[in-house]
Coordinates of C-alpha atoms and ligand atoms in Angstrom, one line a residue:
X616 CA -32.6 66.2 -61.1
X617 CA -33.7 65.7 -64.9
X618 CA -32.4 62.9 -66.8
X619 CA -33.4 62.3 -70.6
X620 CA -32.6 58.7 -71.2
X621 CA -32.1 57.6 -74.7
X622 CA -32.6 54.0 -76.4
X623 CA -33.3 52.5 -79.9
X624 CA -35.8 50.5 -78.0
X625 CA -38.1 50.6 -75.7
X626 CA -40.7 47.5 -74.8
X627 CA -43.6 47.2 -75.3
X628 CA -43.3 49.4 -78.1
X629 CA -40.3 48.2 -79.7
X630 CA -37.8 45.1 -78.6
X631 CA -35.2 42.7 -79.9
X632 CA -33.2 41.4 -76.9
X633 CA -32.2 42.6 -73.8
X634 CA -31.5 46.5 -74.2
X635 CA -35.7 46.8 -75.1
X636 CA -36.7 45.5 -71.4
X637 CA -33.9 47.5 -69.5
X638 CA -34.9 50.6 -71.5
X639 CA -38.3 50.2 -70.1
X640 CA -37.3 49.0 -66.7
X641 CA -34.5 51.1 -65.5
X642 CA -35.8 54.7 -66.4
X643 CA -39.6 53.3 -64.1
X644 CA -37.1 52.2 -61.8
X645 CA -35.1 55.4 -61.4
X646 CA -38.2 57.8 -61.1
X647 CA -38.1 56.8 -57.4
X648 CA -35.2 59.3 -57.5
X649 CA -35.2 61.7 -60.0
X650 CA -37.1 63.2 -62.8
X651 CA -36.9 60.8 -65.6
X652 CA -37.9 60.9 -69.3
X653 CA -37.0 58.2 -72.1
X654 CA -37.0 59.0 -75.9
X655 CA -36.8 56.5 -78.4
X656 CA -37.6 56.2 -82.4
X657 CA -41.5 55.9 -83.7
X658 CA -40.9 53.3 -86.2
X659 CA -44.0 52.9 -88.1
X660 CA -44.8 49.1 -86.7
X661 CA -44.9 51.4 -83.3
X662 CA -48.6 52.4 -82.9
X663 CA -49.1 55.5 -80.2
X664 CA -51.9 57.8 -79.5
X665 CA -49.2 60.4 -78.4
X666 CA -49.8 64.2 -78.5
X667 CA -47.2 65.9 -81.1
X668 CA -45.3 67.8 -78.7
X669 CA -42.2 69.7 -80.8
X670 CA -41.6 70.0 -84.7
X671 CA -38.6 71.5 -85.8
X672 CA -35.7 71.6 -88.4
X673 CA -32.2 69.9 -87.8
X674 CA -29.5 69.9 -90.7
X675 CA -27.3 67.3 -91.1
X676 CA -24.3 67.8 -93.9
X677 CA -26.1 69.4 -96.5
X678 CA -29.6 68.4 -96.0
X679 CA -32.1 69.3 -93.8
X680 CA -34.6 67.7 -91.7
X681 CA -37.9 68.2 -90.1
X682 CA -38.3 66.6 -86.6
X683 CA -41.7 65.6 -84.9
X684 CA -41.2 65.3 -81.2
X685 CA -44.4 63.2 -79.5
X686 CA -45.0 62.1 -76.4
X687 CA -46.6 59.4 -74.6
X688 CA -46.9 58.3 -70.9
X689 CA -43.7 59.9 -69.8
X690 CA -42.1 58.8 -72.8
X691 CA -40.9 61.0 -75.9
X692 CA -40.9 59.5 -79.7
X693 CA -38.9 60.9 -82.4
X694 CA -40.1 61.0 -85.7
X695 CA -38.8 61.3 -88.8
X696 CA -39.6 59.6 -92.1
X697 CA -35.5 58.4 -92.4
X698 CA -35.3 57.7 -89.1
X699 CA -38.7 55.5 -89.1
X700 CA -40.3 54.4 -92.1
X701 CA -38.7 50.7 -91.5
X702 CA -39.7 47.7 -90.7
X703 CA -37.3 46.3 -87.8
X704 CA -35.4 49.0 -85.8
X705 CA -31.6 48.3 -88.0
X706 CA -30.2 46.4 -90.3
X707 CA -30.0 48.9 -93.1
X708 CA -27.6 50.5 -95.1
X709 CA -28.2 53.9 -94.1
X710 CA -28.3 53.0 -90.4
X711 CA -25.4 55.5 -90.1
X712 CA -27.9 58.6 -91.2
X713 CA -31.0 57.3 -89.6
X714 CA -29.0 57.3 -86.0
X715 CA -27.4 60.4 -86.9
X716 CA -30.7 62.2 -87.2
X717 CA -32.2 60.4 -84.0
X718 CA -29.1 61.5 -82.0
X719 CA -29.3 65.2 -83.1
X720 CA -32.9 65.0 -82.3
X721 CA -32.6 63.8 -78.9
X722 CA -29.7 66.1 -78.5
X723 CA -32.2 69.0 -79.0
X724 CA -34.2 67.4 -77.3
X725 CA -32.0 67.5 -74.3
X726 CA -31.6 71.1 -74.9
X727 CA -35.8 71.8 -75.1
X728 CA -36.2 69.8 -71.5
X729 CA -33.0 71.7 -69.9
X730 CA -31.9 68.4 -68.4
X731 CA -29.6 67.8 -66.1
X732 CA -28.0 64.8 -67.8
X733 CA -28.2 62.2 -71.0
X734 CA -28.3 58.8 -70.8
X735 CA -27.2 57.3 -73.8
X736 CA -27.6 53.7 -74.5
X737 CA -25.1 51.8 -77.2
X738 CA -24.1 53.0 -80.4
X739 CA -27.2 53.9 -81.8
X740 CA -27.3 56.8 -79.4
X741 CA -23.8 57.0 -78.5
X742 CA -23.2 60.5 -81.5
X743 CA -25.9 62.3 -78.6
X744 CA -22.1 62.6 -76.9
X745 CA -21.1 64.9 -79.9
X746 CA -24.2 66.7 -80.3
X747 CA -25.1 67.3 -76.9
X748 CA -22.8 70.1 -75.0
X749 CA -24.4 69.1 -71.4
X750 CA -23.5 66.2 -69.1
X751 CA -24.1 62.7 -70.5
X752 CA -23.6 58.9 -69.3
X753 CA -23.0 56.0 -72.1
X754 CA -24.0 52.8 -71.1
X755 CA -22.6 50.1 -73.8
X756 CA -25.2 47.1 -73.5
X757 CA -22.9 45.4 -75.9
X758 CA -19.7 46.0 -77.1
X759 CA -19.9 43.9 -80.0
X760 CA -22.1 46.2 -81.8
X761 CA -20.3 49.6 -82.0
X762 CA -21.7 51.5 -85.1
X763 CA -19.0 51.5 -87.6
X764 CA -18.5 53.3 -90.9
X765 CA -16.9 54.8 -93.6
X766 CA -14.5 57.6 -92.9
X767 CA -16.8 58.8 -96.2
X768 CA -19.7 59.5 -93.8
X769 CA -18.1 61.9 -91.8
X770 CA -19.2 65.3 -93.4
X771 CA -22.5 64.2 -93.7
X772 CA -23.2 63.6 -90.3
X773 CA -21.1 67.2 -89.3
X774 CA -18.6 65.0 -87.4
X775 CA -15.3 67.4 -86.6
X776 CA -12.6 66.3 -88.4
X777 CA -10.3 67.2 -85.8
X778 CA -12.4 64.0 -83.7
X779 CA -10.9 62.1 -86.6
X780 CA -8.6 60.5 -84.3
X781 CA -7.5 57.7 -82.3
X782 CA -8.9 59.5 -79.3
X783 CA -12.2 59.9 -80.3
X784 CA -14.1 58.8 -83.6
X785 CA -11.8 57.0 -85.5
X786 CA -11.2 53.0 -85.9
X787 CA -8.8 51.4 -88.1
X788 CA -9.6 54.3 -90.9
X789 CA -13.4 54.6 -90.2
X790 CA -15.5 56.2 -88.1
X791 CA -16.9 54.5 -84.5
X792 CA -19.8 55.9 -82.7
X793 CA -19.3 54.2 -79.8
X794 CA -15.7 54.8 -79.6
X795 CA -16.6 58.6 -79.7
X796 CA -19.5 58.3 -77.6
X797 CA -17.1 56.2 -74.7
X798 CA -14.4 59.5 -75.5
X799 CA -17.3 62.0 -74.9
X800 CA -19.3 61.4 -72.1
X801 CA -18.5 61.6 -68.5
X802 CA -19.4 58.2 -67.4
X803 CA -19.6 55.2 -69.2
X804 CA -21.6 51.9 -67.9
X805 CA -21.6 48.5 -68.5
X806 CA -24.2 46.0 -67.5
X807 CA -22.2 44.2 -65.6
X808 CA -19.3 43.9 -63.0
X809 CA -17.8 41.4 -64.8
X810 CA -18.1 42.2 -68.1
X811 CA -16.6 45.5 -67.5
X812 CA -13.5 43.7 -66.4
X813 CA -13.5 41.4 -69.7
X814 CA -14.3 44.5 -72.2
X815 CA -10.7 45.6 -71.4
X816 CA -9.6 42.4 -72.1
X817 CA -8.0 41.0 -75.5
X818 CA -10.5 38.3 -75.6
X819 CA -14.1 40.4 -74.9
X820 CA -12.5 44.2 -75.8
X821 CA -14.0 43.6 -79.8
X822 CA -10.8 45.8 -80.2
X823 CA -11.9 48.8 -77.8
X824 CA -9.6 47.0 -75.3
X825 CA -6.6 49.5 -75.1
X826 CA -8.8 52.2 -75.3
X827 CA -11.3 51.1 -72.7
X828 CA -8.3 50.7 -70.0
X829 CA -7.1 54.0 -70.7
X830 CA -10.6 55.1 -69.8
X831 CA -10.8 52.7 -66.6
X832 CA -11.5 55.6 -63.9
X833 CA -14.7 56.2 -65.9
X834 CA -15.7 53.1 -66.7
X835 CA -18.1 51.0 -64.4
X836 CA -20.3 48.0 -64.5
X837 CA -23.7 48.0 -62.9
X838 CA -25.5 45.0 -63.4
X839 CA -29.0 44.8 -65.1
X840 CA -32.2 43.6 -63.5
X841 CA -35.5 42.7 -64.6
X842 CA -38.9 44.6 -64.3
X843 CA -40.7 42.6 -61.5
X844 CA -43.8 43.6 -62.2
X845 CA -43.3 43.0 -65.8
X846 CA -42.1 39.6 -64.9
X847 CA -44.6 37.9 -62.9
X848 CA -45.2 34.0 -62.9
X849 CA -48.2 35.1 -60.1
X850 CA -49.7 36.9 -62.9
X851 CA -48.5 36.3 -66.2
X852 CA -51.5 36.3 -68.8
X853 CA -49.3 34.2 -71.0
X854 CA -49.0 31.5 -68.4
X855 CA -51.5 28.3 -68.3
X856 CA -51.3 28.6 -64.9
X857 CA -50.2 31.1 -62.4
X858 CA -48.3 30.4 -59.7
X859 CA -45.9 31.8 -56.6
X860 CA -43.0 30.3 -54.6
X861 CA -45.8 29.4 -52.0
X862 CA -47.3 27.4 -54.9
X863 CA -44.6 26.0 -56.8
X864 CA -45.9 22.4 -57.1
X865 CA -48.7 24.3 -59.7
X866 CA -45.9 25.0 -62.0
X867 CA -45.3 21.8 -63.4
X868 CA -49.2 22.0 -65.3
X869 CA -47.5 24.8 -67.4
X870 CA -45.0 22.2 -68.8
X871 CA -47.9 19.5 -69.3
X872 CA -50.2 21.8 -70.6
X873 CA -47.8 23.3 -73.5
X874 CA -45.4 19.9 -74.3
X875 CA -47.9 17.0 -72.7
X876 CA -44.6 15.7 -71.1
X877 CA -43.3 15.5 -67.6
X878 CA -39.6 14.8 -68.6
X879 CA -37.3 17.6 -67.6
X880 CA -37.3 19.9 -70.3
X881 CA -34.0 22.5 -71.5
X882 CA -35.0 25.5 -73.1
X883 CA -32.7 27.6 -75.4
X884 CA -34.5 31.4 -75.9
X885 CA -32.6 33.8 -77.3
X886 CA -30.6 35.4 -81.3
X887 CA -29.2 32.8 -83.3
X888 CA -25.9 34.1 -83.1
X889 CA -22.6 32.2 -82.7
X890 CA -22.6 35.0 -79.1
X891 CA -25.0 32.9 -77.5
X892 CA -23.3 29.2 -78.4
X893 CA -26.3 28.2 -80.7
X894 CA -23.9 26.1 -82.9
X895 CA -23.2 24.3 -79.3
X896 CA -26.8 23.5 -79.8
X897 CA -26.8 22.2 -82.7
X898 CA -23.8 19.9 -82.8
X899 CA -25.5 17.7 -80.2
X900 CA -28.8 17.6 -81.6
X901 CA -28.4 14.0 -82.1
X902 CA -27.3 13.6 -79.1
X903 CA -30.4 14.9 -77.4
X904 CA -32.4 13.2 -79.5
X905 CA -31.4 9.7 -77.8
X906 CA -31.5 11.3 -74.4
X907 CA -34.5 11.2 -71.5
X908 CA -35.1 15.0 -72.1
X909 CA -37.3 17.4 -74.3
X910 CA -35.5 20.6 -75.4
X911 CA -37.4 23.3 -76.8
X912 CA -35.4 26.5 -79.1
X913 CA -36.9 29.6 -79.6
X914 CA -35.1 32.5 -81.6
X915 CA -34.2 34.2 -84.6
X916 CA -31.1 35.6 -86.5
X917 CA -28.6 34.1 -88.9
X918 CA -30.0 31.9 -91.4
X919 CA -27.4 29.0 -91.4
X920 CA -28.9 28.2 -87.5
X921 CA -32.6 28.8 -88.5
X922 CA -32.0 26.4 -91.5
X923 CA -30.1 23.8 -89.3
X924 CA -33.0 24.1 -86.2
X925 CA -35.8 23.6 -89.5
X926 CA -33.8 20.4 -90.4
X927 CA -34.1 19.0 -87.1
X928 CA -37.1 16.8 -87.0
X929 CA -37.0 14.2 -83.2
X930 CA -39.9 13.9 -81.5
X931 CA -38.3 15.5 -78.2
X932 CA -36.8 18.5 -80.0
X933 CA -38.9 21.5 -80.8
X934 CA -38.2 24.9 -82.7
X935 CA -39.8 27.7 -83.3
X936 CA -38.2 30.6 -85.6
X937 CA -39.2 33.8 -85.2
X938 CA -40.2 36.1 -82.1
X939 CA -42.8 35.0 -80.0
X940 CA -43.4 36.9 -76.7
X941 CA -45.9 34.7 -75.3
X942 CA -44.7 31.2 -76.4
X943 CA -41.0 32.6 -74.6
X944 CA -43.1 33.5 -71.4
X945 CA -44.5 30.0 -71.3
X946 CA -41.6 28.7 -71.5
X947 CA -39.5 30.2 -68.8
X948 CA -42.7 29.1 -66.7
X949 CA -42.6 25.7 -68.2
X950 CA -38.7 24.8 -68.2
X951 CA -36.5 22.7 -65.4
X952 CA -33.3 24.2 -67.2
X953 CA -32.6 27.3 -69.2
X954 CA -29.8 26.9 -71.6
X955 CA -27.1 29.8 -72.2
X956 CA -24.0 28.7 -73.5
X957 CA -22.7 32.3 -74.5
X958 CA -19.3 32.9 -75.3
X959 CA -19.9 36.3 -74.0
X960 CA -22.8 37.8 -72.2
X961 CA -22.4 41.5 -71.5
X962 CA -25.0 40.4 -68.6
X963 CA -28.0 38.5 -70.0
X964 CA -31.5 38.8 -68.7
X965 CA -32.8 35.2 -69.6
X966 CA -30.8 33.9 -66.7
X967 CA -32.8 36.6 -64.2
X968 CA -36.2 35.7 -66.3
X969 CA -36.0 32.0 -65.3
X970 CA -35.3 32.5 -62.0
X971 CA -37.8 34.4 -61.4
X972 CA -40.1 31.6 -63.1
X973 CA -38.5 28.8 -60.9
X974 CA -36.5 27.4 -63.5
X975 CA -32.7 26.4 -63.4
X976 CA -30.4 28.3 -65.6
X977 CA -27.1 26.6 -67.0
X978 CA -24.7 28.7 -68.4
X979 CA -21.1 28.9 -69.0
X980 CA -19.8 31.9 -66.8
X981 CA -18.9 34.6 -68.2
X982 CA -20.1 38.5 -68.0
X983 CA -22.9 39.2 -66.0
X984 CA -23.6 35.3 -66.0
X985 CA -20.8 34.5 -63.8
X986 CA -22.1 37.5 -61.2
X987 CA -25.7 35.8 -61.3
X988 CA -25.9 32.2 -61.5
X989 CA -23.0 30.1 -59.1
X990 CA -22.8 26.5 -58.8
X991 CA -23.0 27.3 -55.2
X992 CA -26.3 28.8 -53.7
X993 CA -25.1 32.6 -53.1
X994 CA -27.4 34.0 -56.4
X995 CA -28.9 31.6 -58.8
X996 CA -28.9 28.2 -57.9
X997 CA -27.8 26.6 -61.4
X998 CA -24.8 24.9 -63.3
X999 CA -21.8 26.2 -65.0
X1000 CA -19.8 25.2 -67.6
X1001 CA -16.3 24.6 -67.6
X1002 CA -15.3 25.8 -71.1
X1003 CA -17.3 26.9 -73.9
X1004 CA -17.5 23.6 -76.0
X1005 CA -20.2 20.9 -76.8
X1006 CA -18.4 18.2 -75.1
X1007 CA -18.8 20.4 -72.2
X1008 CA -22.4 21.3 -72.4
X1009 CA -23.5 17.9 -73.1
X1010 CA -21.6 17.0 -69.7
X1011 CA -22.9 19.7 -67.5
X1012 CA -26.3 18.9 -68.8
X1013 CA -26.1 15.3 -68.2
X1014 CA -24.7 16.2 -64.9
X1015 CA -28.2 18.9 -64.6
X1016 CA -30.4 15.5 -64.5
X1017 CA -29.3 14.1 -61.7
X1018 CA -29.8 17.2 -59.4
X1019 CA -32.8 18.0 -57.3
X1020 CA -34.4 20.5 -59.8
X1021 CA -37.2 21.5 -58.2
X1022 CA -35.5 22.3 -55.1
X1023 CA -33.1 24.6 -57.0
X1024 CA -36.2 26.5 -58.9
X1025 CA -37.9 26.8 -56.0
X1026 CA -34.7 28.3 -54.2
X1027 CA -34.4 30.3 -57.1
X1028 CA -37.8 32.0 -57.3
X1029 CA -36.3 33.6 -53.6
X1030 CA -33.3 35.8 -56.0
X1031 CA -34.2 39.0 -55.8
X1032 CA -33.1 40.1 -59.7
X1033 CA -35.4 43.2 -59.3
X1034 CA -34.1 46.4 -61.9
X1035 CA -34.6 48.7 -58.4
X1036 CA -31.0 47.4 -57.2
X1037 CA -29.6 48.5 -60.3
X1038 CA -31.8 52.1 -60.0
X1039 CA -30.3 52.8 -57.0
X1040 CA -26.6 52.1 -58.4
X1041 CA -27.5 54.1 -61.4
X1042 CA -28.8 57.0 -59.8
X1043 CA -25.9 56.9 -57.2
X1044 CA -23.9 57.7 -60.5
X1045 CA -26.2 60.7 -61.5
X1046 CA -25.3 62.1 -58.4
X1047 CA -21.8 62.3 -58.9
X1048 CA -22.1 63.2 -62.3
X1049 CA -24.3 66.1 -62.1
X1050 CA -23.0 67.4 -58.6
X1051 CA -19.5 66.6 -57.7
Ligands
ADP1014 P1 -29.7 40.0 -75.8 O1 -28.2 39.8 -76.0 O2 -30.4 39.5 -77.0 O3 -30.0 41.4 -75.5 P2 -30.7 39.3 -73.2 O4 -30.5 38.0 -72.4 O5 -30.1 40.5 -72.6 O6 -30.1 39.1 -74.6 O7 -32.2 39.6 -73.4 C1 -33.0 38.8 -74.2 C2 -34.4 39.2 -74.1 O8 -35.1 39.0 -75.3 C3 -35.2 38.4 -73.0 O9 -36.3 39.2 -72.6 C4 -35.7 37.2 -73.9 O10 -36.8 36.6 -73.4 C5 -36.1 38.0 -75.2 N1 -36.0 37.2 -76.4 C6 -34.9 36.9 -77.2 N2 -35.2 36.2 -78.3 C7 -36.6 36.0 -78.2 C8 -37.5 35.4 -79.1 N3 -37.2 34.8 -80.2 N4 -38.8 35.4 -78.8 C9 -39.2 36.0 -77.6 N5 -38.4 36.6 -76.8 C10 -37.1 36.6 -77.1

């Protein structure tokens, strides 16, 4: 079987969260089973000694475009001045175009390779339904983002105005790529078991709700793993010491080494969006500050939380604003407790991450956090919340330092979180798709 799987980004080469490690770690994963080849942007802060594979002409509404295919160890980059010449994969104005183009590339694409399926990943991929006549799979990493525009856009990016409808494209007057891409495709994923419950939920459905459960039969959550080779406290080059769950008691020197300290430390990495219960964070700031803890907050995002984080000068608290691989690597090997108050988490990989590094996640359950960490010892061995709400967090965390901490990270480090559980669930999928 062929597969052509499709992301905005791919790490090492590009990554902003979550959907930048699966990208890499499911399609390495799945070549166990089938013939798999991912295809992703070259943004010009991506540097690639690739071979130019393809060139050829799309058109797009009136204009037309010339398309450089190139590859790279078993992975495809699309280029296209539009498309690439940027700085940060999106976030700009004409993010509708530059996704239109990438979509109708990768649906040639498609065509060039004669696959036997496309895997699309979230909106930014999710118009590869319309432009792609073969078999295709949508996975939606998050349904908060669904590529929304003006109804104006439509002729420009060829969209059939008879898809102009509440069964396809359209959303409260505009056009939705996602919403098209869910109508489109034959299966459609979610990262979780849970969170494909809540998505057709009031609460969690970001307004896709109704539609969602009229899709149900097609819709299915496979939870997310993490690249275990990727994540590796036995051989981390970020780490100041590498150690295994034979050799726990050598993690502590990672803590002492980066903060000097040997009080339990809380660590918060992640966007500064309201999703993932920052502003939880920072009303008890104060409250920290007066407690036996350090608590260390890596991320970026909206500026009202970075300004707030730069604000807060205690001795015990400690930011750091911007994206830092290595320092968030250290970290998960240097933490007794990884924070994630999310009000939703389609599944989060943070959780997974610290595990892995012997840490303690506390989260409050919901998504693909409520199928990973339990307050019992079936998954991850951590603490949840019982609502969503600082009072709440400042409890469970209070609650956190009176529990055996190293016992639970040690018992943790045993969670198998691996991505080849979810390869196997994935590819289980292919095979229906492609042969029933
Ligand atoms: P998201 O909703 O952002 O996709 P996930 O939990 O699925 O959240 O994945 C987050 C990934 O991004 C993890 O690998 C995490 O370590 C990483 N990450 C997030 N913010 C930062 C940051 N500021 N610096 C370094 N890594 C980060």
């Amino acid at each position: 079987m062929r597969v052509l799987f499709a992301a905005a980004e791919i790490y090492p080469y590009a990554k902003t969260g979550g959907l930048g490690d699966i990208a890499a770690a499911l399609p390495k994963a799945l070549a166990n089973y089938c013939s798999i080849t991912s295809v992703m942007p070259l943004y010009s802060f991506v540097a690639i000694e690739g071979q130019l594979k393809h060139t050829f002409f799309l058109s797009l509404g009136s204009e037309r475009y010339e398309i450089k295919i190139y590859s790279q160890e078993g992975t495809y980059f699309v280029y296209e001045p539009t498309l690439c010449d940027v700085k940060r994969p999106y976030g700009y104005a004409n993010d509708w175009l530059r996704f239109a183009i990438f979509c109708k590339a990768v649906a040639k694409l498609a065509q060039i390779l004669q696959v036997d399926l496309l895997h699309l990943n979230d909106w930014h991929t999710a118009l590869g339904a319309y432009y792609y006549e073969g078999k295709k799979i949508l996975t939606i990493h998050n349904l908060a983002y669904q590529g929304i525009f003006p109804a104006s856009i439509m002729e420009k990016i060829d969209l059939d105005p008879a898809l102009f409808d509440m069964e396809h494209f359209e959303f409260w007057g505009k056009v939705n790529y996602l919403k098209g891409g869910i109508a489109l495709s034959e299966a459609v994923t979610t990262v979780s078991p849970t969170y494909a419950e809540e998505i057709q939920t009031a609460e969690f459905g970001c307004g896709l709700d109704g539609f969602l459960r009229r899709y149900a039969s097609k819709l299915r959550g496979i939870l997310n793993g993490i690249d275990y080779s990727v994540w590796n406290p036995a051989t981390d080059g970020a780490l100041f010491v590498n150690f295994d769950r034979s050799s726990y008691e050598r993690r502590i020197e990672n803590k002492e080494r980066l903060l000097h300290t040997q009080k339990p430390l809380f660590v918060f990495i992640g966007r500064l969006v309201e999703q993932k219960g920052i502003h939880l964070l920072l009303a008890l700031l104060e409250r920290f500050a007066a407690m036996p803890l350090e608590l260390f907050i890596v991320g970026e995002g909206d500026a009202k939380y970075a300004k707030a984080l730069q604000q807060a000068h205690f001795t015990n608290i400690h930011t750091f604003i911007g994206y830092d691989e290595r320092l968030s690597r250290r970290l998960y090997a240097a933490c007794d407790f990884l924070l994630m108050p999310s009000l939703f988490e389609p599944c989060g990989l943070n959780q997974m991450i610290a595990a892995r590094y012997g840490g303690v996640p506390i989260v409050n359950p919901v998504g693909g956090l409520r199928d990973t960490v339990h307050q019992n010892r079936e998954c991850a061995w951590g603490l949840c919340m019982s609502e969503p709400t600082a009072d709440d967090l400042l409890a469970t965390i209070e609650q956190a330092l009176l529990l055996p901490r190293d016992l639970m990270g040690h018992f943790n480090m045993g969670c198998d979180f691996s991505i080849e559980r979810s390869a196997r669930d994935y590819f289980a999928l292919y095979q229906e798709i492609v042969w029933i």
